[in-house]
Every structure is written in C-alpha cells, then in structure tokens.
Tab-separated table of C-alpha atoms in Angstrom:
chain	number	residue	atom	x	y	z
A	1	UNK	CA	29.632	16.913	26.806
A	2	UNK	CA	26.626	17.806	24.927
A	3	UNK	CA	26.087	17.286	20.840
A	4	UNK	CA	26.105	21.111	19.944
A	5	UNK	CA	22.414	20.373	18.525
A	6	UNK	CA	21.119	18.991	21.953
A	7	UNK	CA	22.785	21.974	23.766
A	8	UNK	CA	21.188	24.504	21.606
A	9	UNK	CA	17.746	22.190	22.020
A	10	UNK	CA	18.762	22.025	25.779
A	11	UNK	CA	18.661	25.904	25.887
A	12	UNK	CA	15.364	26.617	24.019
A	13	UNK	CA	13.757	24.220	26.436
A	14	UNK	CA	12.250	25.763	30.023
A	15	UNK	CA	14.260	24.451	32.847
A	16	UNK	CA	11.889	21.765	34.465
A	17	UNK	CA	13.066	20.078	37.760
A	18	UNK	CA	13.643	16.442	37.151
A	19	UNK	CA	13.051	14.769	40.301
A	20	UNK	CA	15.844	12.314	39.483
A	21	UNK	CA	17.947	15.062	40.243
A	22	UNK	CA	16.997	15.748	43.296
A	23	UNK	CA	15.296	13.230	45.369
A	24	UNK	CA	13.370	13.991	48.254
A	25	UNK	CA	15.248	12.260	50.846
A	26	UNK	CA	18.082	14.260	49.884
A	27	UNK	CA	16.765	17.428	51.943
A	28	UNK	CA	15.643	14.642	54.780
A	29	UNK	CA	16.584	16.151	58.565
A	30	UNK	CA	17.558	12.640	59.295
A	31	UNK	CA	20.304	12.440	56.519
A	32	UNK	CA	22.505	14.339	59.278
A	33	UNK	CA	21.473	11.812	62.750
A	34	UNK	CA	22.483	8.307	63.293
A	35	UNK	CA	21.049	5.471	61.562
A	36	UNK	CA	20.662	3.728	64.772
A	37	UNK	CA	18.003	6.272	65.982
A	38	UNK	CA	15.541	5.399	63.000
A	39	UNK	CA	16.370	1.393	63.498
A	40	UNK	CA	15.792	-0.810	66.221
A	41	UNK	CA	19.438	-2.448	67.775
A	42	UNK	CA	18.390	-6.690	68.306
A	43	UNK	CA	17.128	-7.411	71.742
A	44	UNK	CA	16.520	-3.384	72.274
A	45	UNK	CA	14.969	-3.180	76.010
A	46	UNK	CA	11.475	-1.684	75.349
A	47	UNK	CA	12.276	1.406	77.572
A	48	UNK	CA	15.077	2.013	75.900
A	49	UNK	CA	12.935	1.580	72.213
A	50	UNK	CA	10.897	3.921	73.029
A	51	UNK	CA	12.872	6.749	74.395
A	52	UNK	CA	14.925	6.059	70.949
A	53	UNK	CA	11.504	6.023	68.715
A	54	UNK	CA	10.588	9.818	70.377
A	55	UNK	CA	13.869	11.160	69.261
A	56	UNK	CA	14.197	10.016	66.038
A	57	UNK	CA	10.386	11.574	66.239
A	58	UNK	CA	11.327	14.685	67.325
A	59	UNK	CA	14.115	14.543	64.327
A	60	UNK	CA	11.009	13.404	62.051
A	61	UNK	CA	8.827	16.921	63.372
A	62	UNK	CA	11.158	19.359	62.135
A	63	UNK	CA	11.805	17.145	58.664
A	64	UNK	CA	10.648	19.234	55.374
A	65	UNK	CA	10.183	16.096	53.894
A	66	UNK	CA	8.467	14.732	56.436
A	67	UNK	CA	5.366	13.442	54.264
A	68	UNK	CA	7.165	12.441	51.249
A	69	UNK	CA	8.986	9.997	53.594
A	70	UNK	CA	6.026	8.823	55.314
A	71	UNK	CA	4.254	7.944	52.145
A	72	UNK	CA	7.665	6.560	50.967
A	73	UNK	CA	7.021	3.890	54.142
A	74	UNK	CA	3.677	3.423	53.442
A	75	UNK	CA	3.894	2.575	49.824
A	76	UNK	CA	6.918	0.237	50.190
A	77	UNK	CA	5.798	-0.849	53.212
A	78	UNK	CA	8.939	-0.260	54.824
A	79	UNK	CA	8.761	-3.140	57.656
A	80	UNK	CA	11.557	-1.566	60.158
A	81	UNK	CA	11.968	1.672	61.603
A	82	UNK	CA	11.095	5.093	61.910
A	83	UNK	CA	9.897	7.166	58.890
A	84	UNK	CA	7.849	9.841	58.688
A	85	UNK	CA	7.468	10.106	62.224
A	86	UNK	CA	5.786	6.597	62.459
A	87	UNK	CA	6.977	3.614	63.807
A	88	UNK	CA	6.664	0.239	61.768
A	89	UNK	CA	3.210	-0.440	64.423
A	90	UNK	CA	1.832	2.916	63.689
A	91	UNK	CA	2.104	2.789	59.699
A	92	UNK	CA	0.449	-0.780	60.017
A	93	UNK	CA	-2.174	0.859	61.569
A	94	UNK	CA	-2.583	3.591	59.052
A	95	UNK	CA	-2.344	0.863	56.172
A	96	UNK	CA	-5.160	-0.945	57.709
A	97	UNK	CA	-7.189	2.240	58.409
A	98	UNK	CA	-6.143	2.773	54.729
A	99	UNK	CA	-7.898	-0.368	53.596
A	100	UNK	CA	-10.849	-0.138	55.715
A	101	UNK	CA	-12.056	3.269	54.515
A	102	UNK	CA	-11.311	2.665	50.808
A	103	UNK	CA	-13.570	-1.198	51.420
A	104	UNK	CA	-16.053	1.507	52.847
A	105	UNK	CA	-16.093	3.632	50.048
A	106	UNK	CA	-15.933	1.210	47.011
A	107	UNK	CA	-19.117	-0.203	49.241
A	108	UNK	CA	-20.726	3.018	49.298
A	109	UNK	CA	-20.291	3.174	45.335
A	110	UNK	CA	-21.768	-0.394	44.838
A	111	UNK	CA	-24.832	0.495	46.728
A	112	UNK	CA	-25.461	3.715	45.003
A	113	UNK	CA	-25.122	1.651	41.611
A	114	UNK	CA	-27.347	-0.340	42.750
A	115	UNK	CA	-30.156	1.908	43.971
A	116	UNK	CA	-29.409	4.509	40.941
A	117	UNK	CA	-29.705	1.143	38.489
C-alpha cells in the first residue's frame, strides 16, 4: 500500500504508460501458438523446416507487434528462430544490409568533410 503522501502525489501526477507494465510481447499473436513453430526441433528435415518457418510466418503477419519483435531479434541478435516474421538467415541478412548502408553513409559524410574542408 501506498504512503498517503505518495498516493496523493500519485494522483496529481498524469497517468503515463510505463512500458514495464506492459511489455510489448505481451500483446504478441504468437504468445497463444506453440513454441515449437517459432524454433527449429534438432535434425528438422528441411521440407519439413520450411513448411514450419511459413506458419509461424503467417502467425508473425497478423502480429500487432510484429516490428517491435523484429527489432527485438535484430538488436539481441536472437540466433534461433522465428521473430518478426524472419528467420535467423533472413535477419543476418538484414544485419549485414544494416552494416553495409550505415559503412556507406558514414563514407558519404567523410567525403563531404573532406571536400567542404
């Protein structure tokens, strides 16, 4: 229970979300599905991977968190899995693509230094 002091502070104060309270992953679509769907079983056949992968995409699709999860994976990097509607190849690929344009513009920058200087 509340100090009556921080309760009557409490009350003057505008009611701000704290994100602590509700994270995003708590409204994820997957929160409902199997685990399994997101995470690859050992020895997985690759036909079977990738029929597995689609559906935990299609799960992914109607997600309303769906970016907030994908830039969850890309900022961990989560290794394993299915999140955000990317598999652990495809975020490595966006990572790198990532990396690439930001080398290209902190490039661009240098040079304009350089000719402005």
């Amino acid at each position: 229970m509340l100090h009556p002091i921080e309760s009557t502070a409490a009350a003057r104060r505008p009611a701000v979300p704290d994100p602590d309270d509700n994270p995003w992953h708590t409204s994820a679509a997957c929160r409902s599905d199997e685990a399994g769907l997101f995470f690859a079983p050992s020895k997985e056949p690759t036909a079977a991977r990738l029929a597995r992968e689609e559906q935990a995409k299609r799960v992914c699709a109607r997600c309303p968190v769906l970016l907030e999860c994908r830039e969850h994976a890309l900022a961990q990097p989560e290794p394993y899995g299915v999140w955000g509607g990317l598999t652990a190849a495809e975020r490595r690929v966006v990572l790198a693509r990532r990396r690439r344009r930001e080398a290209e513009l902190l490039d661009a920058r240098r040079l304009t230094a350089r000719i402005a200087g």
